[in-house]
Coordinates of C-alpha atoms and ligand atoms in Angstrom, one line a residue:
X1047 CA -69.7 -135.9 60.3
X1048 CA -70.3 -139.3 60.3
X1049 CA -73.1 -140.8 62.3
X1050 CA -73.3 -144.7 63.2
X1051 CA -76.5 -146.0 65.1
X1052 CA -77.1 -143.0 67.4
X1053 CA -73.7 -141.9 68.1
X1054 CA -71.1 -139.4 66.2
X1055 CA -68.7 -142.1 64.7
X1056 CA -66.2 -139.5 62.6
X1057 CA -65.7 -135.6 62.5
X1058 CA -63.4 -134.3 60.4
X1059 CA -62.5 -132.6 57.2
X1060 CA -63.0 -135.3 54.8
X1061 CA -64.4 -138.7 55.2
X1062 CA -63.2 -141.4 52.2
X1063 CA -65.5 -143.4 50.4
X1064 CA -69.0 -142.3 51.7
X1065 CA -71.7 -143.9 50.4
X1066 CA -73.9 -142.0 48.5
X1067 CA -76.7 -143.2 50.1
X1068 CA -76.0 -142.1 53.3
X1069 CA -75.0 -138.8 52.1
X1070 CA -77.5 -135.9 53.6
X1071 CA -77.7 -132.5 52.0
X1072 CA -78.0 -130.0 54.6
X1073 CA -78.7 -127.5 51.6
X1074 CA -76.8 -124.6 52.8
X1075 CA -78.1 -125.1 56.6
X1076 CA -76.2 -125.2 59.4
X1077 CA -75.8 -128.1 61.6
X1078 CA -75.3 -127.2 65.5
X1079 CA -75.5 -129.9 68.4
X1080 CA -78.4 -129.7 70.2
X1081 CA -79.5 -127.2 72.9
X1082 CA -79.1 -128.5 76.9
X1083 CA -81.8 -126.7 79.0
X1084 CA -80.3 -126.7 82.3
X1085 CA -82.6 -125.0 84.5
X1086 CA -86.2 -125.5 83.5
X1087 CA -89.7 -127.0 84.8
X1088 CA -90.2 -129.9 82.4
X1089 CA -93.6 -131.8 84.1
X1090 CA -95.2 -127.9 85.3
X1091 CA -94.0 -126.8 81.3
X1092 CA -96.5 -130.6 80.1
X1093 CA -98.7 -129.7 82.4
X1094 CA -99.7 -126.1 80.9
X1095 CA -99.5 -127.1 77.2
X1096 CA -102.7 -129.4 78.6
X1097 CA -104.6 -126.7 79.8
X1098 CA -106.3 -123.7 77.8
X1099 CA -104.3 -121.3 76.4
X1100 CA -105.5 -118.1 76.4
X1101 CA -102.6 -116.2 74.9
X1102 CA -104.4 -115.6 71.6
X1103 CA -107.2 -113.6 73.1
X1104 CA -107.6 -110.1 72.6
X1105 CA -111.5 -109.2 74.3
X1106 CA -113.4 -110.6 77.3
X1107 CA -115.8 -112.4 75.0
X1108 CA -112.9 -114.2 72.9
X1109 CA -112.1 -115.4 76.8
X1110 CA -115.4 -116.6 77.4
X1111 CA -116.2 -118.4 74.4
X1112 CA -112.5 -120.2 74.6
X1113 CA -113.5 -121.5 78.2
X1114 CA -117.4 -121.9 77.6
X1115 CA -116.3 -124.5 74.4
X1116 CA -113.7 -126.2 76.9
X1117 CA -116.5 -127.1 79.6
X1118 CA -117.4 -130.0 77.3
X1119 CA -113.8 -131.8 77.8
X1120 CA -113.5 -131.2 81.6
X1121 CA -115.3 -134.4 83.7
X1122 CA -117.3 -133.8 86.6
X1123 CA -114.8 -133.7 89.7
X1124 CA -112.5 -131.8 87.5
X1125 CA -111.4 -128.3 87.1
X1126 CA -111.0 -126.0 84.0
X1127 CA -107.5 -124.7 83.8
X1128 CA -106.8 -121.9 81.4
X1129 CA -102.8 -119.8 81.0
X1130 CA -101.6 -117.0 79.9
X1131 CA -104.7 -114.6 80.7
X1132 CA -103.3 -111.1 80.2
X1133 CA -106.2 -108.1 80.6
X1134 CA -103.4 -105.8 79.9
X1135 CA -103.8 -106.7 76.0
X1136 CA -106.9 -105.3 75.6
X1137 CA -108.0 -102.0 78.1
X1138 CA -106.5 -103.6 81.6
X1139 CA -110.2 -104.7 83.1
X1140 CA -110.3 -107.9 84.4
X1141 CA -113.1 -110.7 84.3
X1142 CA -114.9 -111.5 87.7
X1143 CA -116.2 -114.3 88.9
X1144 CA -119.6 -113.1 87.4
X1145 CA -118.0 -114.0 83.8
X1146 CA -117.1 -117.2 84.6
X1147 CA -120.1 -118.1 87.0
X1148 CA -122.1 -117.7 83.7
X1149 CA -120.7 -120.4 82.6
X1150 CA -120.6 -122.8 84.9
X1151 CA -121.6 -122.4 88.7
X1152 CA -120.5 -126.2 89.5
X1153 CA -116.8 -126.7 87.7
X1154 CA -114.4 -124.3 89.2
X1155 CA -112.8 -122.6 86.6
X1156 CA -109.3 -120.8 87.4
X1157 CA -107.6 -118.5 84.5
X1158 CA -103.9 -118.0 85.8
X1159 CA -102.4 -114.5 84.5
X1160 CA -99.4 -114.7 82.1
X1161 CA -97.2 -113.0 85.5
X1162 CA -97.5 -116.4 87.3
X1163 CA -98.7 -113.9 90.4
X1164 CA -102.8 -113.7 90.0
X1165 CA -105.4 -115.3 88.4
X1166 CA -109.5 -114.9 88.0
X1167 CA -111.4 -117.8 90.0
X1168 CA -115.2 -118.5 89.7
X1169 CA -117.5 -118.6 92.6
X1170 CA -117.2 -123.0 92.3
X1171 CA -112.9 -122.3 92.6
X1172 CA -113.6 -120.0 95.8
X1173 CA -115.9 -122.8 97.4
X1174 CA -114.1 -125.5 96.8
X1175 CA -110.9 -123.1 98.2
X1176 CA -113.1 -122.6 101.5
X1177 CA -113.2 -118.8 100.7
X1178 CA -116.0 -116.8 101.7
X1179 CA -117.7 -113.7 99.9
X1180 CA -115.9 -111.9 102.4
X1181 CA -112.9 -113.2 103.3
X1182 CA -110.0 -110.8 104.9
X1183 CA -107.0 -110.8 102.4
X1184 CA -104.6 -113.0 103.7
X1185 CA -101.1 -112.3 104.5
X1186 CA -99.0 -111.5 100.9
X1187 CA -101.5 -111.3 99.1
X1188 CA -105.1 -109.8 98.5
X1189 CA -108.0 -110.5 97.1
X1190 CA -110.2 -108.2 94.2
X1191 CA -113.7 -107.0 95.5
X1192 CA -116.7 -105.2 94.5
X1193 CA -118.0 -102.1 95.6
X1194 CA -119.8 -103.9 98.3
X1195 CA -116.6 -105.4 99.5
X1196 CA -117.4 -108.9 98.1
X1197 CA -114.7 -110.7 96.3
X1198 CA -114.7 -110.0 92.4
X1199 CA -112.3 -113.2 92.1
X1200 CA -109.3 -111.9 91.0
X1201 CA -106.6 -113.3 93.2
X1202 CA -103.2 -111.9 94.1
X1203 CA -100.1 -113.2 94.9
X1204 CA -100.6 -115.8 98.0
X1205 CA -104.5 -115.6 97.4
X1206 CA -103.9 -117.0 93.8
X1207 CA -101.5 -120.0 95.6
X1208 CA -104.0 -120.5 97.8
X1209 CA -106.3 -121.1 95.1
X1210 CA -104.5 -122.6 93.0
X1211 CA -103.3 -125.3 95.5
X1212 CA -106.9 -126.5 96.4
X1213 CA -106.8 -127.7 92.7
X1214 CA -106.9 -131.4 92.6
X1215 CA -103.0 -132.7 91.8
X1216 CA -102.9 -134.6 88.7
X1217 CA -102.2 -138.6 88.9
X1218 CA -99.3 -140.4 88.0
X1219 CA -100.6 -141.2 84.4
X1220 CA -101.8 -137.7 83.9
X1221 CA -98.4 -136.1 84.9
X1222 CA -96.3 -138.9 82.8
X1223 CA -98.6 -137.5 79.8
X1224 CA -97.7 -134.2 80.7
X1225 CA -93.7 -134.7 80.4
X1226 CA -93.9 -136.3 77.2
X1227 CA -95.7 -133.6 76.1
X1228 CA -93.0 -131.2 77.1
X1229 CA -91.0 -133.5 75.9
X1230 CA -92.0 -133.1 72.2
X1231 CA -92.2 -129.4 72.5
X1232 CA -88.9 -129.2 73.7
X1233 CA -87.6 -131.7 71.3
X1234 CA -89.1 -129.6 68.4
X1235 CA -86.9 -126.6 69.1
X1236 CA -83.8 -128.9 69.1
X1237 CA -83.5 -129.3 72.7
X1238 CA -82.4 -132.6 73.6
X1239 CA -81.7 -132.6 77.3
X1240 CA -83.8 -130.5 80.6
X1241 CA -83.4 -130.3 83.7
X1242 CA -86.4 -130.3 86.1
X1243 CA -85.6 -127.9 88.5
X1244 CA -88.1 -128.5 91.1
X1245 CA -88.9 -132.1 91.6
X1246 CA -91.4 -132.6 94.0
X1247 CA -94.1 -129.9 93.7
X1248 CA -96.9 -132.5 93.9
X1249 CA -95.6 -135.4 95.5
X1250 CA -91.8 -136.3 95.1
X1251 CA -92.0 -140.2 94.7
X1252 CA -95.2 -139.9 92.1
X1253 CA -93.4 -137.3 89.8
X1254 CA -90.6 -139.7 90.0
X1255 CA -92.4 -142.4 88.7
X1256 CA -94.1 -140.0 86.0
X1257 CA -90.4 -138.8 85.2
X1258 CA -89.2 -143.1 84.4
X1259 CA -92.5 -143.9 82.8
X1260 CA -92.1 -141.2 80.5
X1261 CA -88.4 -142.2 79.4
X1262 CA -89.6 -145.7 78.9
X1263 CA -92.5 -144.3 76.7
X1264 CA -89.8 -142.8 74.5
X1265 CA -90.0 -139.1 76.4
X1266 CA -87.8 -137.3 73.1
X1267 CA -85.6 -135.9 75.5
X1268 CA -83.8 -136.4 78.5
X1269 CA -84.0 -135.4 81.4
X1270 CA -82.2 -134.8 84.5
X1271 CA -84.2 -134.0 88.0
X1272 CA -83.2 -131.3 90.9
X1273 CA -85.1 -132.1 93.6
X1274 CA -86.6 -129.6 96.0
X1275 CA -84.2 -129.7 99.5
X1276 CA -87.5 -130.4 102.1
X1277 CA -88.8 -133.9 100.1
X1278 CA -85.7 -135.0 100.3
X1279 CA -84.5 -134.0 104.0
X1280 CA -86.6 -133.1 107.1
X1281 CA -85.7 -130.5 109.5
X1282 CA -82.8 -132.1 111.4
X1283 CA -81.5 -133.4 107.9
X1284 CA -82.5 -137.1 108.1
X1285 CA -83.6 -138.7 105.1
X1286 CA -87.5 -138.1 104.7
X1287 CA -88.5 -141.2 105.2
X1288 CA -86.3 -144.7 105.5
X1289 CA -85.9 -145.8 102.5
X1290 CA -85.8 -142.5 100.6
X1291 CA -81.8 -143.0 100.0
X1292 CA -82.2 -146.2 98.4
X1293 CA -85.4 -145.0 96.4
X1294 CA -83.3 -142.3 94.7
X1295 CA -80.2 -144.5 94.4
X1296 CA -82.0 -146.4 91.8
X1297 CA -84.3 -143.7 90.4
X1298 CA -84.4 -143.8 86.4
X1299 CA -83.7 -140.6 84.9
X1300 CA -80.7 -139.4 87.0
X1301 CA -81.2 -136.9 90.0
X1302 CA -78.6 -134.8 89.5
X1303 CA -79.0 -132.9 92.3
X1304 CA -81.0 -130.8 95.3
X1305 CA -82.9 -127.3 94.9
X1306 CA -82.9 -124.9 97.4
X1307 CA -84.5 -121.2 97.1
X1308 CA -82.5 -118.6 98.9
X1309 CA -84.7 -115.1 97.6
X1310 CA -87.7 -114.4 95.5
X1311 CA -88.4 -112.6 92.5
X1312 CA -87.5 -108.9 91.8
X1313 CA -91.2 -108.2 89.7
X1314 CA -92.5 -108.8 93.2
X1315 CA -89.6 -107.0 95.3
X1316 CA -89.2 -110.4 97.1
X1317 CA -85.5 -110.8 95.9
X1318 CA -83.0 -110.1 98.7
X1319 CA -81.5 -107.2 97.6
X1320 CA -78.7 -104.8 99.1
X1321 CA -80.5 -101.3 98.7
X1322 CA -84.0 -100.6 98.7
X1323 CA -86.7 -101.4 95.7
X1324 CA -87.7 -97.8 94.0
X1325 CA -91.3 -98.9 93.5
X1326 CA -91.3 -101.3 96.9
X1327 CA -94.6 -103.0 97.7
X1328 CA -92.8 -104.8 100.8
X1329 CA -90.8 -102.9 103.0
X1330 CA -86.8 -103.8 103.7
X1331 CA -87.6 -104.6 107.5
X1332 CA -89.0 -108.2 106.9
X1333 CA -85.5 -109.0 106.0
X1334 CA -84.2 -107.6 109.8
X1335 CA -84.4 -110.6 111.8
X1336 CA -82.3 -112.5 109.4
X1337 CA -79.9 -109.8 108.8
X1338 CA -78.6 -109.5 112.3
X1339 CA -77.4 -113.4 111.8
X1340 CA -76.0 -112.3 108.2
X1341 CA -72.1 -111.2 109.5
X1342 CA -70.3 -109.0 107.5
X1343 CA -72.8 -107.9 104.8
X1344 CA -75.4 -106.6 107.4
X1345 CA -73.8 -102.7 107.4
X1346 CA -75.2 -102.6 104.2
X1347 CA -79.4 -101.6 104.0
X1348 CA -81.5 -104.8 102.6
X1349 CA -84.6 -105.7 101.3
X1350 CA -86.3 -108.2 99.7
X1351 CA -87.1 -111.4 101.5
X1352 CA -84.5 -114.3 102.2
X1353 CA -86.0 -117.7 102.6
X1354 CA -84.4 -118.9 104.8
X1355 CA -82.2 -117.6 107.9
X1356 CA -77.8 -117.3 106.9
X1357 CA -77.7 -120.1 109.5
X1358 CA -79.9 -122.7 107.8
X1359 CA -79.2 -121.6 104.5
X1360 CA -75.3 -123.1 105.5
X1361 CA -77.0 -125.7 107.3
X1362 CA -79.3 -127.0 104.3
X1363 CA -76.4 -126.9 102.2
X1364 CA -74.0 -128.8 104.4
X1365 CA -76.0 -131.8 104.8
X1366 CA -77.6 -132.2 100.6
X1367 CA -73.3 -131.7 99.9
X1368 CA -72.5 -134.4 102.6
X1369 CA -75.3 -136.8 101.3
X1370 CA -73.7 -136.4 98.1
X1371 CA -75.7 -134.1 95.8
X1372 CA -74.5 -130.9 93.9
X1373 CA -76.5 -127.9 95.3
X1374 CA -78.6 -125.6 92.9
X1375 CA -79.4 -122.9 94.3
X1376 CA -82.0 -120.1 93.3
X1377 CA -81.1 -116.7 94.3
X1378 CA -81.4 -113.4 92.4
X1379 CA -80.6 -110.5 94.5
X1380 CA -77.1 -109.5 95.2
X1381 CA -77.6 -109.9 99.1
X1382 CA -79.0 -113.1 98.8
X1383 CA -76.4 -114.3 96.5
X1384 CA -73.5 -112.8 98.9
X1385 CA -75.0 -115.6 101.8
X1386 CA -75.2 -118.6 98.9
X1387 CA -71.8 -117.7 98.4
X1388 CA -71.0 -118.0 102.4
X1389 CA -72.3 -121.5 102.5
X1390 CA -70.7 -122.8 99.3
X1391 CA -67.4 -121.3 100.9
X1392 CA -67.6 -123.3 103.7
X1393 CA -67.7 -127.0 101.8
X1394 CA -64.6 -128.8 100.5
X1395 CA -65.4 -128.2 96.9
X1396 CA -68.1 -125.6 96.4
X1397 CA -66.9 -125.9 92.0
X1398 CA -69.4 -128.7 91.8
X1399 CA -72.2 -126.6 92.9
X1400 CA -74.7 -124.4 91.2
X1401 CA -76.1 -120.5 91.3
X1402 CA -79.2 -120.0 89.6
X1403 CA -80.0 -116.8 88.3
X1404 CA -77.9 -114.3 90.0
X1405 CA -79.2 -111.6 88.4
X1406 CA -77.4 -108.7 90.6
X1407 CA -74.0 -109.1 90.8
X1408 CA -70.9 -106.8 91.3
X1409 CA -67.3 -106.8 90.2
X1410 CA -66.5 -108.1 94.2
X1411 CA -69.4 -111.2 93.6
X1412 CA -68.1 -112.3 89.8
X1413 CA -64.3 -112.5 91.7
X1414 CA -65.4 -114.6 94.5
X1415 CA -67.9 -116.6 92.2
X1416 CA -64.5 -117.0 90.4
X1417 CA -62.5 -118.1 92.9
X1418 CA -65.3 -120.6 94.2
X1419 CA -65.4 -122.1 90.7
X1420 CA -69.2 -122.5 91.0
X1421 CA -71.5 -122.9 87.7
X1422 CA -73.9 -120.6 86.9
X1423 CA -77.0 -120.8 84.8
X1424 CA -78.7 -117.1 83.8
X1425 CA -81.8 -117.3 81.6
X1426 CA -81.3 -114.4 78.8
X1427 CA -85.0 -114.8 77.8
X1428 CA -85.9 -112.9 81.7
X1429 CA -84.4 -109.8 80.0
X1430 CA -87.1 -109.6 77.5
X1431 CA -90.1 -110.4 79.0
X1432 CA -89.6 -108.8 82.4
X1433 CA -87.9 -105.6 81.7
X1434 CA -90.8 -103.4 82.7
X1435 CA -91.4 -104.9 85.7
X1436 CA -87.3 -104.4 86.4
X1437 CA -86.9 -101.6 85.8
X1438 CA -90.4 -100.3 88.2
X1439 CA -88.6 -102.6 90.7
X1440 CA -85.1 -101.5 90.5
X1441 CA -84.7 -98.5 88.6
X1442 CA -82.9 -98.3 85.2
X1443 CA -79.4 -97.9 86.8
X1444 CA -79.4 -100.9 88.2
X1445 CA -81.7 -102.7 86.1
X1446 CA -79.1 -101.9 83.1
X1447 CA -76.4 -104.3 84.8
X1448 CA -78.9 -107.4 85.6
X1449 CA -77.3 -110.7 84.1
X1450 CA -73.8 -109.2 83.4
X1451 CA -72.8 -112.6 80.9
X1452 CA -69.9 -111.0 79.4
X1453 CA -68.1 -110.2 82.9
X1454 CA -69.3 -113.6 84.6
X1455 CA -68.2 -115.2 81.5
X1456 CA -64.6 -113.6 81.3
X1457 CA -64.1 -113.9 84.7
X1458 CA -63.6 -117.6 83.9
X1459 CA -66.9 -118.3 86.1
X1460 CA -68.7 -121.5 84.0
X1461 CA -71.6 -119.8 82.8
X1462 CA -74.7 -121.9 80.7
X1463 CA -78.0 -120.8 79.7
X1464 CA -81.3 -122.4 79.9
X1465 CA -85.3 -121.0 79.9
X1466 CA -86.8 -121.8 83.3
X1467 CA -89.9 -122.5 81.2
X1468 CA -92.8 -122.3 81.7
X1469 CA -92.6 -119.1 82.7
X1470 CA -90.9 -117.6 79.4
X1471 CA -91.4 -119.2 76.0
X1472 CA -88.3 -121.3 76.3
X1473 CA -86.6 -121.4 73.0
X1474 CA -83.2 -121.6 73.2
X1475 CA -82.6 -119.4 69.4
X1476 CA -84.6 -116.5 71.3
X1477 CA -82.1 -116.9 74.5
X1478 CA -79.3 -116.7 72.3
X1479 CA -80.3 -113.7 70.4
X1480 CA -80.9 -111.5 73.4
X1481 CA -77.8 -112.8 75.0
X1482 CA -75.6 -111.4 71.9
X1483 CA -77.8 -108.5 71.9
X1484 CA -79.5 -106.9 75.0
X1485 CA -82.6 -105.1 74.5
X1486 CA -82.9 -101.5 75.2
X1487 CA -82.0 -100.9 78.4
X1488 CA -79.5 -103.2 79.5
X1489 CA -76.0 -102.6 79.1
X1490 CA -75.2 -103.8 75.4
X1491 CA -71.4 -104.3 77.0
X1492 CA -72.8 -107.3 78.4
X1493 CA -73.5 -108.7 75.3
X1494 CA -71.8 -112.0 74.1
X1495 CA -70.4 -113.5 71.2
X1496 CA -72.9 -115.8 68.8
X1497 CA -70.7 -118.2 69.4
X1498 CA -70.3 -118.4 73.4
X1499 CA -74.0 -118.3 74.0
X1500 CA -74.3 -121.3 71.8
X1501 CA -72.0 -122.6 73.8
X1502 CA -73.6 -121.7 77.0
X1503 CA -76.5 -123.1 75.8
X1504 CA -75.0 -126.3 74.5
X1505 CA -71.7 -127.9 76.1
X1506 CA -71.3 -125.6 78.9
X1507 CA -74.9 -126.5 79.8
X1508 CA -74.2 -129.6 80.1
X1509 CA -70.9 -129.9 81.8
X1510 CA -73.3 -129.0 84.7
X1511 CA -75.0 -132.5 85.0
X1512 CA -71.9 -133.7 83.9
X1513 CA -73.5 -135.0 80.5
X1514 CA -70.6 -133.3 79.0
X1515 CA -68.9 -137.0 77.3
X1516 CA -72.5 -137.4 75.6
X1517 CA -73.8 -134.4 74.5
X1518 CA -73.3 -130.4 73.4
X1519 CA -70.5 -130.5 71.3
X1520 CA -70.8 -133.6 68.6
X1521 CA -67.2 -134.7 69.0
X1522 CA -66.8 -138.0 68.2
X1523 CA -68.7 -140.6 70.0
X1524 CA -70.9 -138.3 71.4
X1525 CA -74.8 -139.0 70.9
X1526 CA -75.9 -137.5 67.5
X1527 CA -78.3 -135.3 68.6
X1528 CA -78.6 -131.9 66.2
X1529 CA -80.5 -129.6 64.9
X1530 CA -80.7 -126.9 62.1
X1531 CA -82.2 -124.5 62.9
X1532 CA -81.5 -120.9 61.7
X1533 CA -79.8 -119.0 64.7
Ligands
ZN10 ZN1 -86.9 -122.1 87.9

């Protein structure tokens, strides 16, 4: 291969007269184009590596010596972040807001679990949250309490979003930071293009801005934005505000397309599902209302949550595919992904739409998803780091058939990989090993060749943004953007 500038200039067997000069010896390594992360959360992924990381800890003191030595670097309006708490390392007790209101009774100091679901708050976190020492657990979620019924500050499910969304949003120069932080870490495990898959978190035209400041900082990848569906569109599908169309017209890096969320997540038995969860904390009935509007899969018992109603699921899609965006939409149930499927059928060309996830799927789903043409992105990584919470969610019948690659891949279906970090780990090598070799558990029938999950993770990934012409394969006159890493 013969690179010129930043392109591939020759591929081929031989090359004459090369000078020696330019000669590299990849001493017995391999040389593989670089990894595509399609479905990922570049700015959230930045945003984490700045806060503490608590992953290391292994005792309630190591905890609370990591955060006390932190309090020196967080200013006064400010709030101390730490990730990747995880009690269930070391005895399953978790730290209350007495631990942390020991160290500071003024900052508010929030520790979010390693689950993404809960996280510990200090008395100063509560306050500023409006929460009182006795606050009724709020709908989805609940909080930790004392013996005396006070709250203890551990924070469940909605009561940690609640929380956590009181937190003041980082600015426009704090967020840009954050991507080219991602950036590097990204770039350092041979990725060379992300998707963000949720643009607009914060605030849509901010992030934006981070997202082209960044590239013109020399972010070390690229990136390519999915913006979420309702700061894009209101209600009645008009532009959010007037100029919006034109805004992202000339955005820098490319939105390549819309997000739209049509289930949850199974750890929290929020995924639409057809069936019933074995070890359901939410009960199939929240799902009725919509499934009288659902049509022909309603015979069939449900659970789970949908977000949205079979109607404005269809609708929402309609109007992002007649404004001109590819769809990308999250569902992971096999119910859920049954009604994606009923709105993609209905546009002209549902093959230049996306499924995310799609973690249940049977034979009947993989031949429609076929005949649709749709991409699909699975994250192998989910497999191992949420197993257990699978298989207390579904069983291990069906948790044995979640993210069937082989059968979506020879059903012809365009399958790629990505991470959705920063929820797993992210690296690609680690996706591609469990992709070609399940863990315990999952059916190893599933498994796929070393050579198509690089692929998934390389040119098929980025077929999907159409980045196809530039990158994932080094053919000739593609960017020459590699890696060589030991896979
Ligand atoms: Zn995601």
């Amino acid at each position: 291969m013969l690179v010129e500038g930043d392109r591939v200039a020759f591929r081929g067997p031989t090359l004459a007269d090369p000078r020696p000069s330019d000669v590299v010896d990849l001493q017995g390594k391999t040389l593989y184009p670089a990894f595509v992360d399609n479905h990922c959360h570049i700015l959230p992924t930045g945003l984490d590596l700045q806060k503490l990381h608590l992953g290391f800890a292994t005792s309630h003191g190591e905890i609370v010596d990591a955060v006390r030595d932190r309090m020196d670097s967080i200013d006064e309006r400010g709030w101390l972040h730490a990730v990747h708490y995880d009690q269930t390392k070391y005895g399953g007790v978790h730290l209350t807001r007495v631990d942390l209101d020991a160290i500071s009774s003024t900052t508010p100091i929030l520790l979010r679990h390693v689950n993404g679901h809960a996280s510990i708050a200090n008395s100063a976190a509560l306050r500023a949250a409006d929460i009182g020492d006795r606050e009724p657990d709020p709908a989805g979620g609940s909080y930790g309490r004392f013996e005396d019924g006070t709250l203890n500050g551990v924070l469940f499910e909605s009561a940690h979003e609640l929380v956590s969304h009181r937190a003041p949003t980082p600015s426009v120069e704090e967020m840009t930071e954050a991507i080219l932080l991602a950036g590097d870490r990204m770039a350092e495990l041979g990725i060379s293009c992300a998707s963000d898959m949720m643009t607009g978190r914060f605030n849509l035209l901010q992030e934006l801005d981070a997202y082209r400041m960044a590239e013109e900082r020399g972010c070390r990848i690229q990136t390519r934005l999915y913006l979420q569906w309702g700061e894009v569109f209101r209600k009645d599908g008009t532009w959010r505000s007037p100029d919006m169309a034109e805004a992202l017209q000339c955005v820098k890096p490319r939105i390549s397309g819309i997000k739209i969320f049509a289930d949850g997540a199974i750890g929290s038995a929020t995924a639409a599902i057809y069936g019933q969860y074995s070890g359901a904390s939410t009960s199939g009935s929240a799902l009725s209302r919509h499934a009288k509007e659902a049509g022909d899969h309603t015979e069939r018992e449900v659970s789970g949550q949908l977000i949205y109603s079979p109607d404005r699921l269809n609708e929402m899609v309609r109007m992002a595919d007649a404004a001109g965006y590819q769809v990308a939409i999250h569902t992971i149930g096999d119910y859920s992904t049954d009604l994606v499927l009923d709105a993609f059928e209905r546009l002209d060309d549902p093959s230049r739409h996306r499924i995310e996830h799609a973690m249940l799927l049977d034979d009947a789903q993989i031949d429609r998803m076929a005949r649709l043409g749709c991409y699909c992105s699975m994250q192998p990584e989910f497999l191992m780091r949420f197993g257990h919470s699978y298989r207390r969610q579904l069983g291990e019948e069906r948790t044995r058939m979640l993210k069937r690659f082989r059968s979506v891949k020879d059903a012809g279906i365009p399958l790629s990989f990505s991470s959705d970090r920063p929820i797993v780990a992210g690296d690609p090598i680690d996706g591609i090993r469990i992709a070609v070799n399940r863990p315990d558990g999952f059916d190893p029938s599933e498994n796929l060749t070393v050579e198509e999950a690089i692929d998934a993770y390389t040119v098929a990934g980025a077929r999907v943004t159409g980045d196809e012409g530039e990158l994932g394969s080094l053919e000739t006159g593609q960017l020459a953007r590699f890696h060589t890493r030991e896979i």
